[in-house]
PDB file of C-alpha atoms in Angstrom:
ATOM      1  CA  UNK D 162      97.272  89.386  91.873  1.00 76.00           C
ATOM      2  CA  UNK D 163      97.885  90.312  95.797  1.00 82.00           C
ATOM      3  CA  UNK D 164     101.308  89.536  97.259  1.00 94.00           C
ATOM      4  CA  UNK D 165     102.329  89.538 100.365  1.00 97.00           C
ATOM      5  CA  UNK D 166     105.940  91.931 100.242  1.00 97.00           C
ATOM      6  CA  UNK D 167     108.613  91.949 102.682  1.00 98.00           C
ATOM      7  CA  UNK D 168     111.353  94.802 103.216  1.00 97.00           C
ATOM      8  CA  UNK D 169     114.015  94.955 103.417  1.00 97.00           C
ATOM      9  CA  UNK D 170     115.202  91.578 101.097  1.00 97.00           C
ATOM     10  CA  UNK D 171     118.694  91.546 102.474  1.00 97.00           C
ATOM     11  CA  UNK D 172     120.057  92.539 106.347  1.00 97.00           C
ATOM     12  CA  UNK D 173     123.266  92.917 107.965  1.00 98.00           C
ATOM     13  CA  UNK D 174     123.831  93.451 111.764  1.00 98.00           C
ATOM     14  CA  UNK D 175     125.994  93.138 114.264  1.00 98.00           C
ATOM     15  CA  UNK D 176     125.385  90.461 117.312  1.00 98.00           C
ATOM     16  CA  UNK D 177     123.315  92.408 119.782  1.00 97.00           C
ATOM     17  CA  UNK D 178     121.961  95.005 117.536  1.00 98.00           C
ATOM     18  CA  UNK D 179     118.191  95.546 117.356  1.00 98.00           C
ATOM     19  CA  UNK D 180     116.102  94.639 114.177  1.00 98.00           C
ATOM     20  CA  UNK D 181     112.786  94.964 112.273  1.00 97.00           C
ATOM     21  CA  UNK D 182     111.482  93.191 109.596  1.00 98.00           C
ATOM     22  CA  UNK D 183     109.342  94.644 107.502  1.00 97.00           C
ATOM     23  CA  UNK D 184     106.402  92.672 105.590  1.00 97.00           C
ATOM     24  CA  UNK D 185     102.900  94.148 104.002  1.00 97.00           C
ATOM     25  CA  UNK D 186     100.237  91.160 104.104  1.00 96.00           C
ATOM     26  CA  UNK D 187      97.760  91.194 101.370  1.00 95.00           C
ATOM     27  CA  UNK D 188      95.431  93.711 102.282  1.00 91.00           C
ATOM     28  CA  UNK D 189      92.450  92.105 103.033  1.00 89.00           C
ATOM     29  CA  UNK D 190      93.792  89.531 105.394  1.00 92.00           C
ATOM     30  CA  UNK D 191      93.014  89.305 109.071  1.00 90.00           C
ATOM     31  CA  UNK D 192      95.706  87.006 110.287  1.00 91.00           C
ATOM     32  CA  UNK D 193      99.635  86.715 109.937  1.00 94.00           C
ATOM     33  CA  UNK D 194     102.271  84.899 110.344  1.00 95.00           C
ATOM     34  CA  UNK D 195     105.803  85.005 110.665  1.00 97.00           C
ATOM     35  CA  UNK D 196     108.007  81.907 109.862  1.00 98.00           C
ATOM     36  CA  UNK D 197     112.335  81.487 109.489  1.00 97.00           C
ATOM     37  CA  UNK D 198     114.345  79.186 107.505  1.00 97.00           C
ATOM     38  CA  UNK D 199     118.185  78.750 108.750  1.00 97.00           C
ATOM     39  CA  UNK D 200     120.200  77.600 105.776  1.00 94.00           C
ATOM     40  CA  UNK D 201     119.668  74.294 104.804  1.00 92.00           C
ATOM     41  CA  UNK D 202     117.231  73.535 107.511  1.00 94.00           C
ATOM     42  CA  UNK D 203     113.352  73.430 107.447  1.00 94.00           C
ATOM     43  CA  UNK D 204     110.671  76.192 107.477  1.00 96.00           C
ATOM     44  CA  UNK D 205     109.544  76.514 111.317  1.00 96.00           C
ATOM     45  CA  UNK D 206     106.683  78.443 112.201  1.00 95.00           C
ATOM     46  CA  UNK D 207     107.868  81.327 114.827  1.00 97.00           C
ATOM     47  CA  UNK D 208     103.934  83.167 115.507  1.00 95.00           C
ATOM     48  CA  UNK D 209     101.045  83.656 114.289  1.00 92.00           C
ATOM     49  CA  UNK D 210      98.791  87.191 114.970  1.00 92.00           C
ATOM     50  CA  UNK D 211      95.355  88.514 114.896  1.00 90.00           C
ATOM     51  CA  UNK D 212      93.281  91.507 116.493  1.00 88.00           C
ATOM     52  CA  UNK D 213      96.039  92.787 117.555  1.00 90.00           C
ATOM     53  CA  UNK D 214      97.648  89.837 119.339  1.00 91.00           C
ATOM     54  CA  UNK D 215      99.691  87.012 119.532  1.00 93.00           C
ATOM     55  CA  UNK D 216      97.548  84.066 118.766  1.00 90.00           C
ATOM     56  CA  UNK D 217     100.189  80.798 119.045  1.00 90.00           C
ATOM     57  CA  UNK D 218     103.799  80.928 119.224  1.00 93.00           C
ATOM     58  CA  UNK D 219     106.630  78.238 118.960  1.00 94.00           C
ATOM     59  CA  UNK D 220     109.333  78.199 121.138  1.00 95.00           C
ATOM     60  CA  UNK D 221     112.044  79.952 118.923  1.00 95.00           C
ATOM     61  CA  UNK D 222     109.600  82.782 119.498  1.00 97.00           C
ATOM     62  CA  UNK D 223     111.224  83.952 122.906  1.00 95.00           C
ATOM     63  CA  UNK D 224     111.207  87.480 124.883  1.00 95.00           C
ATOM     64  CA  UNK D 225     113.613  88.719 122.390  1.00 96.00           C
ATOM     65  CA  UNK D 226     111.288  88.387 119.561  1.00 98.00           C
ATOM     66  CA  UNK D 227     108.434  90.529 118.990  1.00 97.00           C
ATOM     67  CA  UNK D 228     105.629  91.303 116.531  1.00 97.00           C
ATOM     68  CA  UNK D 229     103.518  94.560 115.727  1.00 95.00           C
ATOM     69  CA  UNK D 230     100.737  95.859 113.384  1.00 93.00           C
ATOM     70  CA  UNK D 231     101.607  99.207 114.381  1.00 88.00           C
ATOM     71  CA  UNK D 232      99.075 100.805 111.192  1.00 88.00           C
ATOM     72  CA  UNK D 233      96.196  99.537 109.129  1.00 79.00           C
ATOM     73  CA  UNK D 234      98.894  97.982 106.513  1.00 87.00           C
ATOM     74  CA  UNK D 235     102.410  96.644 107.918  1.00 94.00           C
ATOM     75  CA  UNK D 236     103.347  93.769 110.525  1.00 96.00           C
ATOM     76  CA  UNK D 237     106.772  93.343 111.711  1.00 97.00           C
ATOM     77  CA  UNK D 238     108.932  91.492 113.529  1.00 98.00           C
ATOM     78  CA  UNK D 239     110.936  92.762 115.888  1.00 98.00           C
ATOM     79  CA  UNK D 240     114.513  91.132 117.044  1.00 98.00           C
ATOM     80  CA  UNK D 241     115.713  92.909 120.274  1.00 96.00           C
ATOM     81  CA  UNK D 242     118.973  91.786 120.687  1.00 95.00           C
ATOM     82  CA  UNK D 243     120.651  89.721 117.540  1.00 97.00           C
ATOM     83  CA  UNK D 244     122.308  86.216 117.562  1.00 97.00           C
ATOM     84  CA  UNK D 245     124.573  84.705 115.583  1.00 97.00           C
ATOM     85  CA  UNK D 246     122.146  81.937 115.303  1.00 97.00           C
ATOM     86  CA  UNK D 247     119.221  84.230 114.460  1.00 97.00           C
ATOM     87  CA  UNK D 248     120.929  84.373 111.257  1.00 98.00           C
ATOM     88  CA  UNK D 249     118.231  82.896 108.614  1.00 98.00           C
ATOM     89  CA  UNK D 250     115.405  83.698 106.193  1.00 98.00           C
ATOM     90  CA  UNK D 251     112.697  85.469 107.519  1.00 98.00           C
ATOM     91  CA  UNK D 252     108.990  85.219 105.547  1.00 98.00           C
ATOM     92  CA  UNK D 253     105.418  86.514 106.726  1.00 98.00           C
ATOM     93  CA  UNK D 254     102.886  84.851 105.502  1.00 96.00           C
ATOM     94  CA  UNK D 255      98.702  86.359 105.922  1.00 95.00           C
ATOM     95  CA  UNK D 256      95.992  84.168 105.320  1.00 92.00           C
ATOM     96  CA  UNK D 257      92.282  85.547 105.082  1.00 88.00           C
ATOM     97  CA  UNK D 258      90.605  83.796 108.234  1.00 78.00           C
ATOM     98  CA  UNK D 259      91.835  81.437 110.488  1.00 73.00           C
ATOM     99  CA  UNK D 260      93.072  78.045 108.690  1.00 75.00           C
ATOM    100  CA  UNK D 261      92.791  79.387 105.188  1.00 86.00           C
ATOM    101  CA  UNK D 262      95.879  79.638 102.536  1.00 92.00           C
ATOM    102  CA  UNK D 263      98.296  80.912 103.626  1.00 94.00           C
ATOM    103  CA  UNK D 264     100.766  83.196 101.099  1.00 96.00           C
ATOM    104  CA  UNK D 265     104.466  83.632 101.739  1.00 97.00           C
ATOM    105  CA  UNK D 266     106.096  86.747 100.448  1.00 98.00           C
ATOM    106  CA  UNK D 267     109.566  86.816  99.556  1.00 97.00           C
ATOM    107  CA  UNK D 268     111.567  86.459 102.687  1.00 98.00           C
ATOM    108  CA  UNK D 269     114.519  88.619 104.697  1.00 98.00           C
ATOM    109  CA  UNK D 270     117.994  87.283 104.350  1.00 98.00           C
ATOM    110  CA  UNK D 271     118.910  88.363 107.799  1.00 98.00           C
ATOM    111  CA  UNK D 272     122.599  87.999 108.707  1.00 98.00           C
ATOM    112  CA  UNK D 273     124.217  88.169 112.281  1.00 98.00           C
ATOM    113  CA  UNK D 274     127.232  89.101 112.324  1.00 97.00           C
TER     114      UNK D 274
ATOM    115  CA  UNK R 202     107.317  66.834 113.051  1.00 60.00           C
ATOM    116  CA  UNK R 203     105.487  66.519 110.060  1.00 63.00           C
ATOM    117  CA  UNK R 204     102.855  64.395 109.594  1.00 87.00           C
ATOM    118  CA  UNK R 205     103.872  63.453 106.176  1.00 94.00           C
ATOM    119  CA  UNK R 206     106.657  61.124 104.537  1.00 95.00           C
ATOM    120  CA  UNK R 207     107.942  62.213 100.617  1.00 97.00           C
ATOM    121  CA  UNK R 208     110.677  61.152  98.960  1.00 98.00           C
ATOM    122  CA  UNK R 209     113.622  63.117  99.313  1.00 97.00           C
ATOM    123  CA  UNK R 210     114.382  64.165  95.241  1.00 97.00           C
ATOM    124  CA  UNK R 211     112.815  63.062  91.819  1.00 97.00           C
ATOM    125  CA  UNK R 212     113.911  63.778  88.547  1.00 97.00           C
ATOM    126  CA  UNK R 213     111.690  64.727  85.474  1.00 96.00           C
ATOM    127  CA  UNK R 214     112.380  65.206  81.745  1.00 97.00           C
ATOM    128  CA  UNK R 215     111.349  69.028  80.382  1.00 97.00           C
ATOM    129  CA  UNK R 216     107.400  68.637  79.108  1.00 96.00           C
ATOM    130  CA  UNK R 217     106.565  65.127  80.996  1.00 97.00           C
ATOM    131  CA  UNK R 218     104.148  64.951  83.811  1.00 97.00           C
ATOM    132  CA  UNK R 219     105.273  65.117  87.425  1.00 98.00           C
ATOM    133  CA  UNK R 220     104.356  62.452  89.807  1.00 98.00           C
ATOM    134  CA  UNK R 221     105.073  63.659  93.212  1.00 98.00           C
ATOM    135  CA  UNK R 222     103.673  61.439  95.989  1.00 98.00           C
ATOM    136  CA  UNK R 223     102.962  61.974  99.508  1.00 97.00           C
ATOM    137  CA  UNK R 224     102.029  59.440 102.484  1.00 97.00           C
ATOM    138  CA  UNK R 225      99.987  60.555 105.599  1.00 95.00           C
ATOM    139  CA  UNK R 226      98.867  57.696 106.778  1.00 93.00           C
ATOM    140  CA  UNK R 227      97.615  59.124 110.002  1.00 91.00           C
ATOM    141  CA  UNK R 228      95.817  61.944 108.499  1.00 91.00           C
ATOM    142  CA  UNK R 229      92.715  62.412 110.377  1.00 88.00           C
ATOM    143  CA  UNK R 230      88.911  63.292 108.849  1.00 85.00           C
ATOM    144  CA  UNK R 231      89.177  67.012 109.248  1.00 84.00           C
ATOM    145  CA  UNK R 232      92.567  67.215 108.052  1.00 88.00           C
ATOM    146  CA  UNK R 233      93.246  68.922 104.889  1.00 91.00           C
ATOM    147  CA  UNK R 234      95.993  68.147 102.513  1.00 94.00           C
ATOM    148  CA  UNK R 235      97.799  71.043 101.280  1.00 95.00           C
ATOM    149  CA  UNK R 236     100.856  71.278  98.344  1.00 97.00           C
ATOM    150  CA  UNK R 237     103.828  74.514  98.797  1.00 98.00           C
ATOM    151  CA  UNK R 238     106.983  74.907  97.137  1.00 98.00           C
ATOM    152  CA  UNK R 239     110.268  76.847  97.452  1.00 97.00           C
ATOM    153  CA  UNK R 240     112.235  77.731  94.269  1.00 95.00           C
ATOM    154  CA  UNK R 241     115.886  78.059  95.484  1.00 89.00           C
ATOM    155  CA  UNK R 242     115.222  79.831  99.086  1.00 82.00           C
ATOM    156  CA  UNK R 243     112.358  82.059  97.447  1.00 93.00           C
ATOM    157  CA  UNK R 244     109.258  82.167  99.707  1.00 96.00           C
ATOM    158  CA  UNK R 245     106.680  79.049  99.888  1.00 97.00           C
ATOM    159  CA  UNK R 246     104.646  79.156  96.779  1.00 97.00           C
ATOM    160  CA  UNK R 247     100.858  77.785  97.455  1.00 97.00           C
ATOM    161  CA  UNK R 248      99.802  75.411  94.510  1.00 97.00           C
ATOM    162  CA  UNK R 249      96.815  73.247  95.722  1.00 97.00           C
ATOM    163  CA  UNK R 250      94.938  71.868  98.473  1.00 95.00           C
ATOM    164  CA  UNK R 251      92.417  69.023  98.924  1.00 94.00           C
ATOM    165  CA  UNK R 252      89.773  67.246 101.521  1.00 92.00           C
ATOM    166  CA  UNK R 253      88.519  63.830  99.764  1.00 91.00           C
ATOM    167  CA  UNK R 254      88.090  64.844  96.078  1.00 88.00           C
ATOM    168  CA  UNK R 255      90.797  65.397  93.361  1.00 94.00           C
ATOM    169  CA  UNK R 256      91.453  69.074  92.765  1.00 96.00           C
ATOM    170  CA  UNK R 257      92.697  70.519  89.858  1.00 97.00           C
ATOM    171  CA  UNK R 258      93.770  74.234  89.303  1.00 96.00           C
ATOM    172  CA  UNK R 259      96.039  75.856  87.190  1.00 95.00           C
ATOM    173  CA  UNK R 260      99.455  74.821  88.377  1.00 95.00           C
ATOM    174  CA  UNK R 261      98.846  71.429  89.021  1.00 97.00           C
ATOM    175  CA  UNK R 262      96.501  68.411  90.044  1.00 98.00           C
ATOM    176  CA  UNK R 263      96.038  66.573  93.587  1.00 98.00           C
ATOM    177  CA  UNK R 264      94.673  63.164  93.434  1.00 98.00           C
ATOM    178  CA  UNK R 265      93.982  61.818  96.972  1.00 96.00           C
ATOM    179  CA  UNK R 266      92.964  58.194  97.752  1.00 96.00           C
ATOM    180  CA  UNK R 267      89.784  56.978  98.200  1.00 94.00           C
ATOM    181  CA  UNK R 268      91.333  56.634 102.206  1.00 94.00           C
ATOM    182  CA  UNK R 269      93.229  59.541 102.519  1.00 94.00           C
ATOM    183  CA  UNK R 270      96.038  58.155 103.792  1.00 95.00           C
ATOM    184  CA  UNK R 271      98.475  59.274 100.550  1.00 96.00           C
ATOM    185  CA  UNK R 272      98.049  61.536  97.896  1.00 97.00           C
ATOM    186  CA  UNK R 273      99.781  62.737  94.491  1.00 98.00           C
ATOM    187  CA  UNK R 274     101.032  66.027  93.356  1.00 98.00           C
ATOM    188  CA  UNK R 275     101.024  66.603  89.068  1.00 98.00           C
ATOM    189  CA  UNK R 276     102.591  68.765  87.626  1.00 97.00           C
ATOM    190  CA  UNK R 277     100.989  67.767  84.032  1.00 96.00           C
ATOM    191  CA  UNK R 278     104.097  69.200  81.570  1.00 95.00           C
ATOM    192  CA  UNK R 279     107.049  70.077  83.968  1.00 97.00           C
ATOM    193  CA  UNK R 280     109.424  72.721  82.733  1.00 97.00           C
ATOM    194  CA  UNK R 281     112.425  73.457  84.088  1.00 97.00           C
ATOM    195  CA  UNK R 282     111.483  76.595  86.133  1.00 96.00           C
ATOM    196  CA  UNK R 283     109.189  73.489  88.082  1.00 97.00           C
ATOM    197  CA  UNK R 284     112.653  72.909  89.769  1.00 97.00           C
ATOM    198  CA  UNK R 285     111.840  73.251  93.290  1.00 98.00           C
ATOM    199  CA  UNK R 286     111.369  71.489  96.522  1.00 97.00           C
ATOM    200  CA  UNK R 287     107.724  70.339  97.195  1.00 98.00           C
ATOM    201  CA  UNK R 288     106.240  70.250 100.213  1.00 97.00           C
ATOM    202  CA  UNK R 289     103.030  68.543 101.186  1.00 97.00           C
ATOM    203  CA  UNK R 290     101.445  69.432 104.483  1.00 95.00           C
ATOM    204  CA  UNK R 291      98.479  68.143 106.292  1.00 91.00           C
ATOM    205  CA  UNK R 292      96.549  70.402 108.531  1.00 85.00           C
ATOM    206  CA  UNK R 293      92.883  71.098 110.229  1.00 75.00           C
ATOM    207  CA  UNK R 294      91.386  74.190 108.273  1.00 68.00           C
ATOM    208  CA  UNK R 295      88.955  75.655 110.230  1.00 60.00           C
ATOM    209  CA  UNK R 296      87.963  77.778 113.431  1.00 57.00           C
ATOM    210  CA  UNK R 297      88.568  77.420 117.164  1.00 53.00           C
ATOM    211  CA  UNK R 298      90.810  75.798 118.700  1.00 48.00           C
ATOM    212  CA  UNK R 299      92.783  74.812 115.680  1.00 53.00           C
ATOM    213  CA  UNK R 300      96.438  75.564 115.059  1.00 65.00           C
ATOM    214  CA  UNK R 301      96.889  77.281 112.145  1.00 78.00           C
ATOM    215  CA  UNK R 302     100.525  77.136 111.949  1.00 87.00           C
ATOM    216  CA  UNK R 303     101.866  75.035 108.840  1.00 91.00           C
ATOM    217  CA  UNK R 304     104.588  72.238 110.029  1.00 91.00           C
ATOM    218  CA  UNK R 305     107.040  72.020 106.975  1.00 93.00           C
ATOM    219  CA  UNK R 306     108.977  68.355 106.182  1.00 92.00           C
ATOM    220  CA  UNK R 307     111.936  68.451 104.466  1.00 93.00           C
ATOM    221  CA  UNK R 308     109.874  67.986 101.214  1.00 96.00           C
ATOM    222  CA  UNK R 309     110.870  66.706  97.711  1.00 98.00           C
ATOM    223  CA  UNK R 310     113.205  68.040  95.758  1.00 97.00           C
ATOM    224  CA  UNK R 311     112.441  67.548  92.257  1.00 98.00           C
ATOM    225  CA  UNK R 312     115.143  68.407  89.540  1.00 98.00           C
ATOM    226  CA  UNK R 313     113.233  68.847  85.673  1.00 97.00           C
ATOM    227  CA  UNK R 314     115.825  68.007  83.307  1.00 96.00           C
ATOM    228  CA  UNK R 315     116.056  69.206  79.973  1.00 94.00           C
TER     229      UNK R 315
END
């Protein structure tokens, strides 16, 4: 069965370091999605992509986040500048078309130190 | 905020059916009912959605009302890997103009018990 995968499952940084999160949507899914958990909270939706764009965003989802399909397989999302409080689980999601299932994969554990 | 209201926890013996209920009482007519869960900080697992009818797939069963406005998750012989928090999530499934973001609650937690 097609999974969406995520790499890597675990990440360390230090507060105003630069990272990318790595997911692999199931392949033949036009539209994807990027969602974070802090510990102990809710799931909150951060942006959602297709053809190559942003197609909503919350407002967690400021200039310091960004997203890329940068080839035919991966989409990532990119944190310029770390917080502490951008410490969380990350998880991409794809869906199909627009406002079908959507399928989680596994999530980042990213950690700000 | 969510549009839906769910107990915070249940508890269910190992091999009994789970009853996990849901109210959205201001679901509206092109709304569709959907049913996630997270095992322990794992990724949201999709197990069922619904319009009007009951659907019933291989994980579980959705009964809706006859007006929409709640709906019931079951799990027909829980086991104890069912241990999970449940969400249930209304949203518009379609094209144009429709968010397609999903707006998680704090869902139930339900706890199978051996």
């Amino acid at each position: 069965e097609p999974e969406v995968t995520q790499t890597p499952s675990h990440q360390v940084t230090q507060m105003g370091q630069e990272v990318i999160l790595r997911c692999v949507p199931i392949s033949n899914h036009l539209y994807f999605y990027w969602y974070r958990q802090i510990l102990g909270q809710k799931v909150e939706f951060l942006v959602s992509f297709y053809n190559n764009e942003i197609s909503e965003k919350s407002e967690i989802f400021d200039d310091q986040f960004s997203v890329e399909r940068p080839d035919g397989s991966n989409f990532t999302l990119k944190i310029r500048s770390t917080k502490l409080e951008d410490s969380a689980m990350y998880f991409c999601a794809s869906s199909g078309l627009a406002g079908e299932t959507q399928y989680f994969g596994p999530g980042t554990r990213l950690l700000v130190l | 905020d969510a549009k839906t209201t769910q107990p915070t926890s249940m508890d269910c013996a190992e091999g009994r059916a789970a009853n996990l209920p849901c109210n959205h009482s201001t679901i509206s007519g092109n709304e569709y009912v959907y049913w996630y869960r997270q095992i322990h900080s794992q990724g949201p697992q999709y197990i069922i959605h619904g319009l009007k009818n009951n659907e019933t797939n291989e994980m579980a069963s959705l009964i809706i009302t006859e007006d929409r406005k709640s709906s019931t998750l079951i799990l027909p012989h829980a086991t104890l890997r069912d241990t999970a928090v449940y969400y249930c999530i209304v949203r518009v499934v379609g094209y144009g103009g429709a968010t397609n973001k999903l707006i998680f609650g704090t869902g139930t937690l339900l706890a199978v018990q051996p």
